[in-house]
Coordinates of C-alpha atoms in Angstrom, one line a residue:
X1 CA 137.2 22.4 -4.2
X2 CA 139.6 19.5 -3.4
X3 CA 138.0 19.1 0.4
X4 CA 134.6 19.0 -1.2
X5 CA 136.0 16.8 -3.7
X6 CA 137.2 14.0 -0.9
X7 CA 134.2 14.9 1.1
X8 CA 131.5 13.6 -1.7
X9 CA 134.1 10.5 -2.6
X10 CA 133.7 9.5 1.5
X11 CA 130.1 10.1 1.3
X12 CA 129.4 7.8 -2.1
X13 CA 131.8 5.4 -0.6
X14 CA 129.7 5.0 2.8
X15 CA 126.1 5.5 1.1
X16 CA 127.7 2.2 -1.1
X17 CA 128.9 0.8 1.9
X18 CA 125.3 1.7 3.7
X19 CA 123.3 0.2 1.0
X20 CA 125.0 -2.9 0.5
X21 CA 125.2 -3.9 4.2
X22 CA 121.6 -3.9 4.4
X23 CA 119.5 -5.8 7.3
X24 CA 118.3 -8.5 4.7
X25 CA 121.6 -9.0 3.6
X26 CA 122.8 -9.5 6.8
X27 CA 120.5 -12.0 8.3
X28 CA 120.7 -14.2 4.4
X29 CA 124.4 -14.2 5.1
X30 CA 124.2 -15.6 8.3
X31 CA 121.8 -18.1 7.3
X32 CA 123.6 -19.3 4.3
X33 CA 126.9 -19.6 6.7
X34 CA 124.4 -21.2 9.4
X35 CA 123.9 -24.2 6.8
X36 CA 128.0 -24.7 6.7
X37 CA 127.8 -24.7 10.4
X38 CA 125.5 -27.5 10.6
X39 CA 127.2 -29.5 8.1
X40 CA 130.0 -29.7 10.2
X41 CA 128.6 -30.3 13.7
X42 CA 127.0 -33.1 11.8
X43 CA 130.4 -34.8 11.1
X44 CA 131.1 -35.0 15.1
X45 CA 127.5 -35.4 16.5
X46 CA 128.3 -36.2 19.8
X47 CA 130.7 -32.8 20.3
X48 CA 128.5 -29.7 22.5
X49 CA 128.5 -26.9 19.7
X50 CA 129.4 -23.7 21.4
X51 CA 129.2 -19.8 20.3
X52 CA 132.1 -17.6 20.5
X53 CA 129.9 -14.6 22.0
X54 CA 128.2 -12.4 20.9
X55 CA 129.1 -12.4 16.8
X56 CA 129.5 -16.3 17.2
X57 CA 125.9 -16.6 18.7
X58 CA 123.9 -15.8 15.6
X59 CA 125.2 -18.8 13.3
X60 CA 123.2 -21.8 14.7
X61 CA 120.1 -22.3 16.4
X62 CA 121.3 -25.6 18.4
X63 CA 124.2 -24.2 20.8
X64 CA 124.6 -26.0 23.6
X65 CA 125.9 -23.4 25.5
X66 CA 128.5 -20.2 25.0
X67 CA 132.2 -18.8 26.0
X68 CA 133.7 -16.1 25.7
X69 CA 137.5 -15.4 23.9
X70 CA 138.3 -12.3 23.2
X71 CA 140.0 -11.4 19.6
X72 CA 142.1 -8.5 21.4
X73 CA 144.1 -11.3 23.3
X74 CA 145.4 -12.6 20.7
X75 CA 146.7 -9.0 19.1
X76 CA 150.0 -9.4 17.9
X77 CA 152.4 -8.2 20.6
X78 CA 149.2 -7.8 22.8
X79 CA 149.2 -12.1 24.1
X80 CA 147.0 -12.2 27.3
X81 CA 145.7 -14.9 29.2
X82 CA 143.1 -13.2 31.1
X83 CA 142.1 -14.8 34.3
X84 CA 138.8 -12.5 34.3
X85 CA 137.4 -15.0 31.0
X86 CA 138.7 -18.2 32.4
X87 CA 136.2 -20.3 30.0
X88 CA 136.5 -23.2 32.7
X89 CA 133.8 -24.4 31.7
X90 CA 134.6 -25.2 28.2
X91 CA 137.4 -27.3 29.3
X92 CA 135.2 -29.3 31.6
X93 CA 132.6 -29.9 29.2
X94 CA 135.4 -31.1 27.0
X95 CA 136.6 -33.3 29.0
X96 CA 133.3 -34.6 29.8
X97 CA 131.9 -35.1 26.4
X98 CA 135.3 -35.6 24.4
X99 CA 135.7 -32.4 22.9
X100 CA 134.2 -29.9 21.8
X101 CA 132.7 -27.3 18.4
X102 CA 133.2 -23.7 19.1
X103 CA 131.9 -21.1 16.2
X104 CA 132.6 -17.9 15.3
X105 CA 133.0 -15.4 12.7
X106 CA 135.3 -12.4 11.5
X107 CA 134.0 -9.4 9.1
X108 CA 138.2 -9.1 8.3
X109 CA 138.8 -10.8 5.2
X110 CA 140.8 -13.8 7.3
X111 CA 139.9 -17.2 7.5
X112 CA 139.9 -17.2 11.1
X113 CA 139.4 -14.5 14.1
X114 CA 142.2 -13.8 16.0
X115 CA 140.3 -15.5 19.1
X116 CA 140.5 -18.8 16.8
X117 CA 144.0 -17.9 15.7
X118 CA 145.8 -17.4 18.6
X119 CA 143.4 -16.7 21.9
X120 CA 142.3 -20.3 22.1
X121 CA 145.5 -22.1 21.4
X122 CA 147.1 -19.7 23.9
X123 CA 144.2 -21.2 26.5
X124 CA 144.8 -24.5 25.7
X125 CA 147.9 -25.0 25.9
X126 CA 148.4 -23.0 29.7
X127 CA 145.2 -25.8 30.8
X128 CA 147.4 -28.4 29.4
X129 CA 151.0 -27.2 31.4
X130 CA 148.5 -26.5 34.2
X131 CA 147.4 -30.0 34.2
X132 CA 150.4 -31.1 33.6
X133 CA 151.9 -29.4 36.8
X134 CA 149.3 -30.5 38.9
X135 CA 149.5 -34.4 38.0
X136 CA 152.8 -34.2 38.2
X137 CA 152.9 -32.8 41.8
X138 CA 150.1 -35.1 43.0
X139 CA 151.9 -38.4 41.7
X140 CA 155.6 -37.1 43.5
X141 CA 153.3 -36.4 46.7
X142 CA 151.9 -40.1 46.6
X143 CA 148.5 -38.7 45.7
X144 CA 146.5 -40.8 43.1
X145 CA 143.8 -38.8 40.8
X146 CA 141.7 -41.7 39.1
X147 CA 140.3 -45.0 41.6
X148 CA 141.4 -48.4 41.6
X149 CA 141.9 -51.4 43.0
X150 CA 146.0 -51.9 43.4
X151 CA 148.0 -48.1 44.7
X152 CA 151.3 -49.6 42.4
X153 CA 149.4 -50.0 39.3
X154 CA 147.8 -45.9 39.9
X155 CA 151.0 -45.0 40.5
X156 CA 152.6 -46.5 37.0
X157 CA 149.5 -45.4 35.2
X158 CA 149.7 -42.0 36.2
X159 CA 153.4 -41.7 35.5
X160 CA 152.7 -42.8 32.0
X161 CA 149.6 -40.5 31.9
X162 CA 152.1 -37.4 32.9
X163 CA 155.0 -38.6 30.4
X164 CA 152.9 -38.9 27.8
X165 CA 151.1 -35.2 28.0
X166 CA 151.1 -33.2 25.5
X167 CA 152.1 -29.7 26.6
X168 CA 153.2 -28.0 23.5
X169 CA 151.8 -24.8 21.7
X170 CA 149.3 -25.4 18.8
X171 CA 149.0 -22.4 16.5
X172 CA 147.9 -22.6 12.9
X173 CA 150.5 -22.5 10.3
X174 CA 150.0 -18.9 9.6
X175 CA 151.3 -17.7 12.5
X176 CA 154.9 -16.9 12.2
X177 CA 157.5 -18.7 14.1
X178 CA 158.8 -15.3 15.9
X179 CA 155.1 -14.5 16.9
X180 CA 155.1 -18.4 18.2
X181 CA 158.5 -18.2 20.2
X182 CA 157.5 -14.6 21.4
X183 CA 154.1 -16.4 23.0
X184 CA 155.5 -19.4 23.9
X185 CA 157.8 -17.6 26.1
X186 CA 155.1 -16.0 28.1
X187 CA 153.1 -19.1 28.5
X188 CA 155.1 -20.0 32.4
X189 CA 154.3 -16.1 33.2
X190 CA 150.8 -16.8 32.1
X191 CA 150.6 -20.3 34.7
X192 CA 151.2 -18.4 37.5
X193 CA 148.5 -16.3 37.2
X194 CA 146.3 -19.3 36.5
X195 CA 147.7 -20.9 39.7
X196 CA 147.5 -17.2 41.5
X197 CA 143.8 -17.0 40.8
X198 CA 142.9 -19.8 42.6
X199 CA 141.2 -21.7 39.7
X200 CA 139.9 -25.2 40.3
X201 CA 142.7 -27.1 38.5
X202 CA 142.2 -30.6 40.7
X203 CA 138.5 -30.6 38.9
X204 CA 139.7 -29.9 35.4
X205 CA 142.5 -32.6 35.8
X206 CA 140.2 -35.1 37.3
X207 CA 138.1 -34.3 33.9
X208 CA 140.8 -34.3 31.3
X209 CA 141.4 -38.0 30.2
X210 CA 143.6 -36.3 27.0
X211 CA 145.5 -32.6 26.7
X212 CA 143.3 -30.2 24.3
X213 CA 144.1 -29.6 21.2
X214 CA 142.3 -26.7 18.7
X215 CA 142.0 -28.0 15.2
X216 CA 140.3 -25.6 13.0
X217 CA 138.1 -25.3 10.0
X218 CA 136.7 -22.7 7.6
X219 CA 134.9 -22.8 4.4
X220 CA 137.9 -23.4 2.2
X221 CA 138.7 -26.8 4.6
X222 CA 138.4 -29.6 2.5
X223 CA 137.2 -32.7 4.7
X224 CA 136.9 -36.2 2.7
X225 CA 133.6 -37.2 4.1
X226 CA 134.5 -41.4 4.2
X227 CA 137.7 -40.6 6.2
X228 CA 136.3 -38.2 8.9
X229 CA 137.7 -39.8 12.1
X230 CA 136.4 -40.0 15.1
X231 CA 136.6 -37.7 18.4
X232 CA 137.3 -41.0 20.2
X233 CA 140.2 -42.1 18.2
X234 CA 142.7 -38.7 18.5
X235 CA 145.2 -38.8 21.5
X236 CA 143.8 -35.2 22.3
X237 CA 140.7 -33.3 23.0
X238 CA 139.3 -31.6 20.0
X239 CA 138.3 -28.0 20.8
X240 CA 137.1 -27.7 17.3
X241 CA 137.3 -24.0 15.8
X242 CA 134.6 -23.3 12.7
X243 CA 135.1 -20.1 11.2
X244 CA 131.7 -19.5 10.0
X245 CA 132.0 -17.4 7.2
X246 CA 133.5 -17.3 3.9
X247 CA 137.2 -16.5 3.6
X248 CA 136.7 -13.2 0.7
X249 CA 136.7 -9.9 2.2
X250 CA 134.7 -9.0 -0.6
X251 CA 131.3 -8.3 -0.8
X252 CA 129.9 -10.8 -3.2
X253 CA 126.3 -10.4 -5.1
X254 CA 124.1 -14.0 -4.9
X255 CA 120.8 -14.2 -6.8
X256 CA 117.8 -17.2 -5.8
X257 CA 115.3 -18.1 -7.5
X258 CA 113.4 -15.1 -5.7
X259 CA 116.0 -12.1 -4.8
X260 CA 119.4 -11.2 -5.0
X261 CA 121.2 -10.1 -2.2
X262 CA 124.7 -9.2 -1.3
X263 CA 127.1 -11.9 0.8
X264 CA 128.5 -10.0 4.2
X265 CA 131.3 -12.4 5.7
X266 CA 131.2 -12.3 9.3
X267 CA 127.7 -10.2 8.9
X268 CA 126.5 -11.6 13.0
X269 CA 129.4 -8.9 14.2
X270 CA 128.7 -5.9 16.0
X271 CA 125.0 -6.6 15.8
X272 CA 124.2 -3.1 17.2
X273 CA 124.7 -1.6 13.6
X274 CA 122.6 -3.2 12.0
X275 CA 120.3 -5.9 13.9
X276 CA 117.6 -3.3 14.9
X277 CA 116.5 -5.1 18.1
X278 CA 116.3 -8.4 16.6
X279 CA 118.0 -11.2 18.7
X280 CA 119.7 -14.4 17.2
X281 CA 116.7 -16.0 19.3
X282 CA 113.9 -14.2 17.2
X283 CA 115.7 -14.6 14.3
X284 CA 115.5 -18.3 14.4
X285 CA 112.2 -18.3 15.4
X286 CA 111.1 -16.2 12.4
X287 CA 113.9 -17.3 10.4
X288 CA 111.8 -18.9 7.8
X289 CA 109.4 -15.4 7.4
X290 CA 112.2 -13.4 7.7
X291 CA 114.7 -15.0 4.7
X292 CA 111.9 -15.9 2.4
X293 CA 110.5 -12.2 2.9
X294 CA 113.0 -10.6 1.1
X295 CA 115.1 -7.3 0.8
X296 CA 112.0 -5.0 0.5
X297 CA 109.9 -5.9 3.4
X298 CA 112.3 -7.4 5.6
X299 CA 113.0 -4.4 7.9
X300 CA 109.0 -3.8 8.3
X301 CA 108.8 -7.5 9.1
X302 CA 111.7 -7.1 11.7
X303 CA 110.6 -3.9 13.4
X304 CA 106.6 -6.0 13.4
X305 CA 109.0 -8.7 15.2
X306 CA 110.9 -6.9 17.8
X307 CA 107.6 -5.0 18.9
X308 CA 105.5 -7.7 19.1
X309 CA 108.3 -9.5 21.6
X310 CA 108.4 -6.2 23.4
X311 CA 104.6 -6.1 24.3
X312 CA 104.6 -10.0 25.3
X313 CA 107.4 -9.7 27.4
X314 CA 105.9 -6.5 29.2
X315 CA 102.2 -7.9 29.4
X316 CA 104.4 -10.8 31.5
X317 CA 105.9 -8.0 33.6
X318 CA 109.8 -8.8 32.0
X319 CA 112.1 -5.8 31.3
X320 CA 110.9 -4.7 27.7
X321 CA 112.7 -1.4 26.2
X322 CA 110.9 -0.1 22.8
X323 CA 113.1 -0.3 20.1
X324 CA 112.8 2.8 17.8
X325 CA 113.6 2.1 14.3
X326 CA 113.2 4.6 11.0
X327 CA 110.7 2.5 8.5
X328 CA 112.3 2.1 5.6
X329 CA 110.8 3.3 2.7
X330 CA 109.4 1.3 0.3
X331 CA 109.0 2.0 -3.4
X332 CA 106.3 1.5 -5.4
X333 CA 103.6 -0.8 -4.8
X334 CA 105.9 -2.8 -2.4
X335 CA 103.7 -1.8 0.2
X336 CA 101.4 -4.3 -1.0
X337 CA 103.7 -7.2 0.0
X338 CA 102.8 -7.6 3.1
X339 CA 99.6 -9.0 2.2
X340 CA 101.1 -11.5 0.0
X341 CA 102.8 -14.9 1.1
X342 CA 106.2 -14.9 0.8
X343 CA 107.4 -18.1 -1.9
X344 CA 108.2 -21.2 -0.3
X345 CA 112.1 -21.6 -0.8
X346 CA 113.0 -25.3 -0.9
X347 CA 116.3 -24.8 1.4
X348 CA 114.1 -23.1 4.0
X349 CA 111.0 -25.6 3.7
X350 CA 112.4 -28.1 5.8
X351 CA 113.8 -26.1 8.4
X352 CA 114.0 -27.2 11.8
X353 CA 115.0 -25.0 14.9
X354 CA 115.4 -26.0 18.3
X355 CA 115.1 -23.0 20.1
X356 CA 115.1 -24.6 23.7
X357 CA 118.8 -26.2 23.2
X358 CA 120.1 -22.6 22.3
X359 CA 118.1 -20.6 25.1
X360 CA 119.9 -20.4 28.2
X361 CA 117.8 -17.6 29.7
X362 CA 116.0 -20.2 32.0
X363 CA 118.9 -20.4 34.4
X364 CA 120.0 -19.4 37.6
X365 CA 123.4 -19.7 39.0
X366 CA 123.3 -20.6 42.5
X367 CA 127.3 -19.4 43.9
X368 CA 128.0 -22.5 45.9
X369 CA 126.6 -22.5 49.7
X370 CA 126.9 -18.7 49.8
X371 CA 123.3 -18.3 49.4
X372 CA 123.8 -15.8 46.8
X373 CA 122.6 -16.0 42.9
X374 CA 122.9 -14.6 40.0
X375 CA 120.1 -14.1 36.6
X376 CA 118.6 -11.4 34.4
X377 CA 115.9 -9.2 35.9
X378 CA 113.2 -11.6 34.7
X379 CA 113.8 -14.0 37.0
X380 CA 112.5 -11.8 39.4
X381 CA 109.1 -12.3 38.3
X382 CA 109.8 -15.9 39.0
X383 CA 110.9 -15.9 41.8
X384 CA 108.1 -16.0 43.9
X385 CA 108.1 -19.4 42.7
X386 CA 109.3 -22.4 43.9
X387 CA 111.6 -23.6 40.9
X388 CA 114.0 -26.2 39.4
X389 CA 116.6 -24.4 38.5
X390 CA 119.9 -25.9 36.9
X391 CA 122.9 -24.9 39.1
X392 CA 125.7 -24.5 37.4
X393 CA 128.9 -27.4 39.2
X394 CA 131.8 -29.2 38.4
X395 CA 130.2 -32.0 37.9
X396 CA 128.1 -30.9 35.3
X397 CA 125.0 -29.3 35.9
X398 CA 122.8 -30.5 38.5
X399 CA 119.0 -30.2 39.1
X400 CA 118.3 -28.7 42.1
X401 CA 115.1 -27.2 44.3
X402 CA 115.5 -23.7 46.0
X403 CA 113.6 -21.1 47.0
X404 CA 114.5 -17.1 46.2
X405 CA 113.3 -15.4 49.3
X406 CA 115.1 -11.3 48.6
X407 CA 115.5 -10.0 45.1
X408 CA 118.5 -7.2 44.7
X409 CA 117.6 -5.6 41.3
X410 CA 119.9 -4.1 39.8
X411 CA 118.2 -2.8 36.1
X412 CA 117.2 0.8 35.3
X413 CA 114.3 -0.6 35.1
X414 CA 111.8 -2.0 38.2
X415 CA 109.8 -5.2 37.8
X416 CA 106.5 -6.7 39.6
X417 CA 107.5 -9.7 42.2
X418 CA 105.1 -11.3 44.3
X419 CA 107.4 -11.8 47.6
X420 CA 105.3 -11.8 50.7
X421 CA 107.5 -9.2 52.7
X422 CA 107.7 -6.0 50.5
X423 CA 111.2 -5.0 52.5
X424 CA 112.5 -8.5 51.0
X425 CA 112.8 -6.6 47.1
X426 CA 115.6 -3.8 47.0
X427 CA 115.6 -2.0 43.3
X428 CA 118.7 -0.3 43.3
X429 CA 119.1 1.1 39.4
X430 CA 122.7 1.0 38.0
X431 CA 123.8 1.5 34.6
X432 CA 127.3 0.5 32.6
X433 CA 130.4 2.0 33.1
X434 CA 129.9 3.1 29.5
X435 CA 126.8 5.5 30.5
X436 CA 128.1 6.3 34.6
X437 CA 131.6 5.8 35.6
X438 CA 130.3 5.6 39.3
X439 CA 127.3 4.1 39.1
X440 CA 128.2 1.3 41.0
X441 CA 130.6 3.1 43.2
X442 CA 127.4 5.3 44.4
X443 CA 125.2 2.4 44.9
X444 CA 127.8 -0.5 46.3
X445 CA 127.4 0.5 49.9
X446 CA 123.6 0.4 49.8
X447 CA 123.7 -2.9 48.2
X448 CA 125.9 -4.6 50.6
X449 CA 124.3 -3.8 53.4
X450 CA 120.9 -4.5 52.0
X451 CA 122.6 -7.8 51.3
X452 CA 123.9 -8.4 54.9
X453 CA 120.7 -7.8 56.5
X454 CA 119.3 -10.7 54.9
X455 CA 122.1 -13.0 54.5
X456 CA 122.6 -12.6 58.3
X457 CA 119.0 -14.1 58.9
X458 CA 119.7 -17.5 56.6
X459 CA 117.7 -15.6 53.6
X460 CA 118.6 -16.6 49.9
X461 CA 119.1 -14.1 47.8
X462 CA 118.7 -13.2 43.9
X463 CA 121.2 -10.2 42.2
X464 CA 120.0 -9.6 38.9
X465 CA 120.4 -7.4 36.2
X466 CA 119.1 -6.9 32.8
X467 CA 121.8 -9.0 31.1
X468 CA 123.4 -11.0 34.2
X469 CA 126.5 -11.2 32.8
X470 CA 127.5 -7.8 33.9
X471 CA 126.5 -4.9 36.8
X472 CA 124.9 -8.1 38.6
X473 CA 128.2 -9.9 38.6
X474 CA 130.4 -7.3 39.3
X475 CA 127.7 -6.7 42.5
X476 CA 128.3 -10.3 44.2
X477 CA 132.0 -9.7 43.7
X478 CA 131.6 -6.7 45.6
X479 CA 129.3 -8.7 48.3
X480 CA 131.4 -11.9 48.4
X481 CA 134.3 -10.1 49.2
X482 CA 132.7 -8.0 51.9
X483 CA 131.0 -10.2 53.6
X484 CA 132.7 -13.5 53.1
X485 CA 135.6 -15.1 54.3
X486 CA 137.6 -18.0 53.1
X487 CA 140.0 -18.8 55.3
X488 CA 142.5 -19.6 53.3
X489 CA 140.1 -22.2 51.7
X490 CA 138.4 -22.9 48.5
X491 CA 135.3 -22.0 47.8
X492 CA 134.4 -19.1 49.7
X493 CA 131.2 -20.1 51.2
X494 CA 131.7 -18.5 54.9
X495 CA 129.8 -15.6 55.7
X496 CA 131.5 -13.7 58.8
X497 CA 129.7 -10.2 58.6
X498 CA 133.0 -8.4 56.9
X499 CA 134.8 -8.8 60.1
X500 CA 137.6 -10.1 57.9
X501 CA 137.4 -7.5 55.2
X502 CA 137.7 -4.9 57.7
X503 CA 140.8 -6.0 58.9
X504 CA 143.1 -6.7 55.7
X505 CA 143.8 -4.9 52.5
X506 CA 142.1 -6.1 49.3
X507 CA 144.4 -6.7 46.3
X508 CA 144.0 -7.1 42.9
X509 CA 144.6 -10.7 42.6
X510 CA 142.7 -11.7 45.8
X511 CA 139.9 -9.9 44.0
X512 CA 140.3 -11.7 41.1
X513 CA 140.6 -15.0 42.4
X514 CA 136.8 -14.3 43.8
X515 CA 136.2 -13.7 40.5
X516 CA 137.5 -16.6 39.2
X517 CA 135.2 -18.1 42.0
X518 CA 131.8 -16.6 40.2
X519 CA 133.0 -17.8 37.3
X520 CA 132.8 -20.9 38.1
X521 CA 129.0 -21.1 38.8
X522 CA 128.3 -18.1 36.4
X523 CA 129.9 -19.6 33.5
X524 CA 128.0 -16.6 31.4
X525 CA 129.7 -13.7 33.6
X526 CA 131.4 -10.9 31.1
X527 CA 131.6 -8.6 33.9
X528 CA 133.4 -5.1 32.0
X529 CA 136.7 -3.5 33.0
X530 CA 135.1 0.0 33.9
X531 CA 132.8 -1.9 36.5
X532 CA 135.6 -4.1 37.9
X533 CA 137.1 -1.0 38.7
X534 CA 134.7 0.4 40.7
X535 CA 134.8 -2.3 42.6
X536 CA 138.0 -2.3 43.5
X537 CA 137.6 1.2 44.6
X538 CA 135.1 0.6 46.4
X539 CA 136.5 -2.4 48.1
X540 CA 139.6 0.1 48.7
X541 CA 137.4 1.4 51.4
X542 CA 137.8 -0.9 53.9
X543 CA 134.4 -0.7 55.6
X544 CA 130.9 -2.4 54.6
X545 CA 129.4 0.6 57.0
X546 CA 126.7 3.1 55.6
X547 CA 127.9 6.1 54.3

C-alpha cells in the first residue's frame, strides 16, 4: 500500500508538473523575457547581440549571430577550457565592434547559468593571458603589432599597452573564493592548450584594442537609465552576459487581459520536450498568432505551423521530416476558435521582427584555400547555382563569388541537385553517434576517397549535413587530415594526396588543432564527442585506401 501510495504522489506531482509546463506557457514565457532582452540591447545599441545556443536562441528575434559555452564547464570541480568550442569568433567580433551582448537562460532557480557564471569568465580571462603572452613576446622580439610612422614610439606604446593589460580572473561575487583560487590555478594549464591547438592568437591580438571583461545582468539588475555609460568609455571589452529569465524557481501564475498562463523561467531549454517542431525562427514569424491565440488552441495552431513549413520546404526539394504531434484535446466548443480572430493585445500590436538578422541558414563556410565547405543539406539544392556566399575570415566576413562543383551529402535523407555530371553528387547517409556508434567509422573511408578524386582534379567541393554543425564537420576533419598537409604551417591549405598522413601517427592534439582550424571558418561547428571519436579511430588507421 505504501509503494502505491508514493507511486500516485509521483504521478499527481508530474501530471501537475505536465500541465503547468504547457506549450503556450512556454512560448508566453519566452516572449515576456524576450521584451527584457530587448530592453537591454537597447541600452548598448551598437554591441552584436549573441545567443548562448541552443536555449539562448529562442529569446530574441535580432541575433546577430551565435556561440556556444557549455554550462558543464563550469561544473564546480569540473573547470574546462575546451579547445573543441573555441568561440574565436566572439572575441573577434568583440574586438571589432567594442564588445559584445550574449543571452541565455537557466530553468535552475539561479540568476545566472553556470556558462554565464563561470564558463565565460574562465574564456576570457585565458584570451586575455593569451594576448598578453603574445604581445609580450612580439615586443621583446622587436616585432611591432599596430602601424606607424616612428619604430621608438611602437615600441613605447606597446610596452604601455602590455603593462597596462588586464589579465586577472573576473567571476561574479557568488562564486566563492576557494572555487576562484582552485580555477585560477588551472588557468596557465589551460594556455597551453590554447597555445598547443594552434589557435590564431596573432589575429585576435591584432583585434583586441582592450582585455575582455564579462559584466553580467539579470532581471533583478537595477540599471539607472541617465547614468548608463558607454561601451567606449570602459578600459575593457564588455562581453555582456543577460540572463534572460526571471530569478524565482517558481512557477508563477500571470493573468492578461485575455488568459492566464503560468511563468516558466528559462522555458527556451531543452526545446525537445516541449517545442513540438516549432523553431525559434517560426516562432517569431508567428509570434504575434501564436501569443495572442492562447492556451486552448495554441498547440493546433503550432502543429498547423510546423506542417505547413514542412510541405514548403519539401515542395523546394529541402530536407523536411514530418513532425508527429498528439492533438490536444479541446473542451467544449473550443473547437470553434479557430474560426475566430484572436484579440489584438496592445504589447504584441506593434511588434517588429527581423527575421533576416537572426537567420544564418544562408551561409556557407568556405575552409580557407582548401577547396572544401561546409552547410546544411539545403544548400545542395543551391548549389547548382552560382552564389554570393559570405565566407566566414578574420577579417570579418567577406563577400565572395564561388562555384560548388561536388556535393558530399551526408543526411539520412537524399535531396534533388542539378549538377551537370551525376558522378559529381555522393549521398553517403550517416546518423549521430547517439543513434550509430560507427556510422561514421563505416562510411569515412568512402568519403575520403570520394573526396580525393575530385579534390585531385581542382574541383570545389560542398560536405553538408542536415544541421552542419555536426556529422558534416566531423567529415572535413576526417578529410583535412587525410589529405592535407601543413607543413608545419598555419592554415592547412596543402593538399598532398595523404602522402603525409600515411607516414606519421595522428595524435589527439594534432587532431584538435585541425579542429581548431574548422572552427575558424565554421564558427557554428558543435561537432559531438561520440563522432570525434570515430574519427580518431578512424584516423588511427593510417591509410586513406579503400577498404
Amino acid at each position: 500500500m505504501e509503494n502505491e501510495a508514493n507511486i500516485s504522489i509521483y504521478r499527481a506531482a508530474r501530471t501537475i508538473k505536465r500541465r503547468q509546463n504547457t506549450l503556450y506557457n512556454a512560448l508566453r514565457s519566452i516572449y515576456d523575457d524576450s521584451i527584457f532582452v530587448g530592453e537591454i540591447s537597447q541600452l548598448w545599441p551598437q554591441l552584436p547581440l549573441l545567443a548562448n545556443l541552443r536555449c539562448g536562441l529562442w529569446y530574441s528575434s535580432k541575433f546577430h549571430s551565435t556561440c556556444y559555452f557549455k554550462s558543464t564547464d563550469g561544473h564546480t570541480n569540473n573547470w574546462s577550457f575546451n579547445t573543441s568550442r573555441l568561440n574565436l569568433h566572439v572575441a573577434l567580433l568583440a574586438g571589432q565592434k567594442g564588445g559584445c551582448i550574449i543571452v541565455d537562460s537557466t530553468r535552475k532557480g539561479k540568476r545566472f547559468p553556470d556558462s554565464m557564471s563561470k564558463t565565460i569568465p574562465i574564456w576570457t580571462c585565458v584570451l586575455n593571458r593569451s594576448v598578453y603572452k603574445y604581445r609580450k613576446k612580439m615586443c621583446n622580439g622587436g616585432v611591432v603589432l599596430a602601424k606607424g610612422n616612428a619604430s621608438d614610439e611602437h615600441e613605447k606604446s606597446t610596452s604601455q599597452f602590455t603593462a597596462d593589460w588586464d589579465c586577472s580572473l573576473h567571476l561574479p561575487l557568488w562564486v566563492s573564493d576557494t572555487e576562484k583560487a582552485a580555477i585560477d590555478d588551472r588557468v596557465e594549464e589551460w594556455i597551453k592548450e590554447l597555445d598547443a591547438s594552434g589557435a590564431d592568437i596573432a589575429s585576435l591580438a591584432s583585434c583586441l584594442k582592450k582585455p575582455l571583461r564579462p559584466l553580467w545582468i539579470s532581471q533583478k539588475t537595477v540599471i539607472w537609465l541617465n547614468e548608463v555609460p558607454d561601451h567606449d568609455s570602459w578600459d575593457f571589452t564588455p562581453i555582456i552576459l543577460v540572463s534572460a529569465s526571471s530569478q524565482s524557481g517558481i512557477i508563477q501564475n500571470r493573468t492578461t487581459s485575455e488568459f492566464s498562463w503560468n511563468y516558466i523561467p528559462g522555458a527556451g531549454d531543452d526545446e525537445e520536450s516541449w517545442a513540438r517542431g516549432l523553431t525559434p525562427n517560426l516562432f517569431w514569424k508567428n509570434a504575434y498568432d501564436l501569443i495572442n491565440s492562447g492556451p486552448d488552441i495554441c498547440n493546433q495552431k503550432v502543429a498547423d505551423i510546423v506542417e505547413k513549413d514542412r510541405v514548403y520546404r519539401a515542395q523546394r526539394g529541402q530536407i523536411a521530416p514530418q513532425v508527429i504531434l498528439k492533438s490536444s484535446k479541446l473542451s467544449g466548443n473550443s473547437s470553434d476558435l479557430s474560426h475566430v480572430e484572436p484579440p489584438l493585445s496592445s504589447d504584441i500590436s506593434d511588434l517588429n521582427i527581423d527575421l533576416k538578422a537572426s537567420d544564418e541558414s544562408c551561409t556557407i563556410s568556405w575552409l580557407g584555400s582548401t577547396n572544401l565547405a561546409v552547410g546544411t543539406s539545403q544548400h545542395g539544392n543551391m548549389a547548382c547555382l552560382t552564389e554570393v556566399i559570405r565566407q566566414n575570415m578574420d577579417s570579418g566576413n567577406a563577400a565572395e563569388e564561388r562555384n560548388v562543383d561536388c556535393i558530399l551529402n551526408c543526411d539520412q535523407e537524399s535531396i534533388t541537385v542539378c549538377l551537370s555530371n551525376a558522378e559529381a553528387y555522393f549521398h553517403l547517409p550517416m546518423v549521430n553517434s547517439k543513434l550509430d556508434r560507427f556510422s561514421l567509422l563505416r562510411n569515412l573511408p568512402s568519403a575520403v576517397n570520394f573526396v580525393k578524386l575530385n579534390i585531385s582534379k581542382g574541383k570545389t567541393l560542398l560536405i553538408c549535413c542536415h544541421s552542419g554543425e555536426d556529422i558534416s564537420v566531423c567529415v572535413c576533419l576526417a578529410i583535412l587530415t587525410s589529405l592535407f598537409d601543413d607543413e608545419g604551417s598555419y592554415p592547412y591549405g596543402i593538399f598532398d594526396d595523404g602522402k603525409s598522413f600515411n607516414q606519421t601517427r595522428i595524435t589527439k592534439l594534432e587532431m584538435r588543432r585541425r579542429l581548431v582550424f574548422i572552427c575558424k571558418f565554421a564558427s557554428n561547428a558543435r561537432p559531438s564527442r561520440g563522432n570525434l571519436k570515430q574519427v580518431f579511430s578512424f584516423l588511427g588507421g593510417g591509410s586513406v585506401d579503400p577498404v
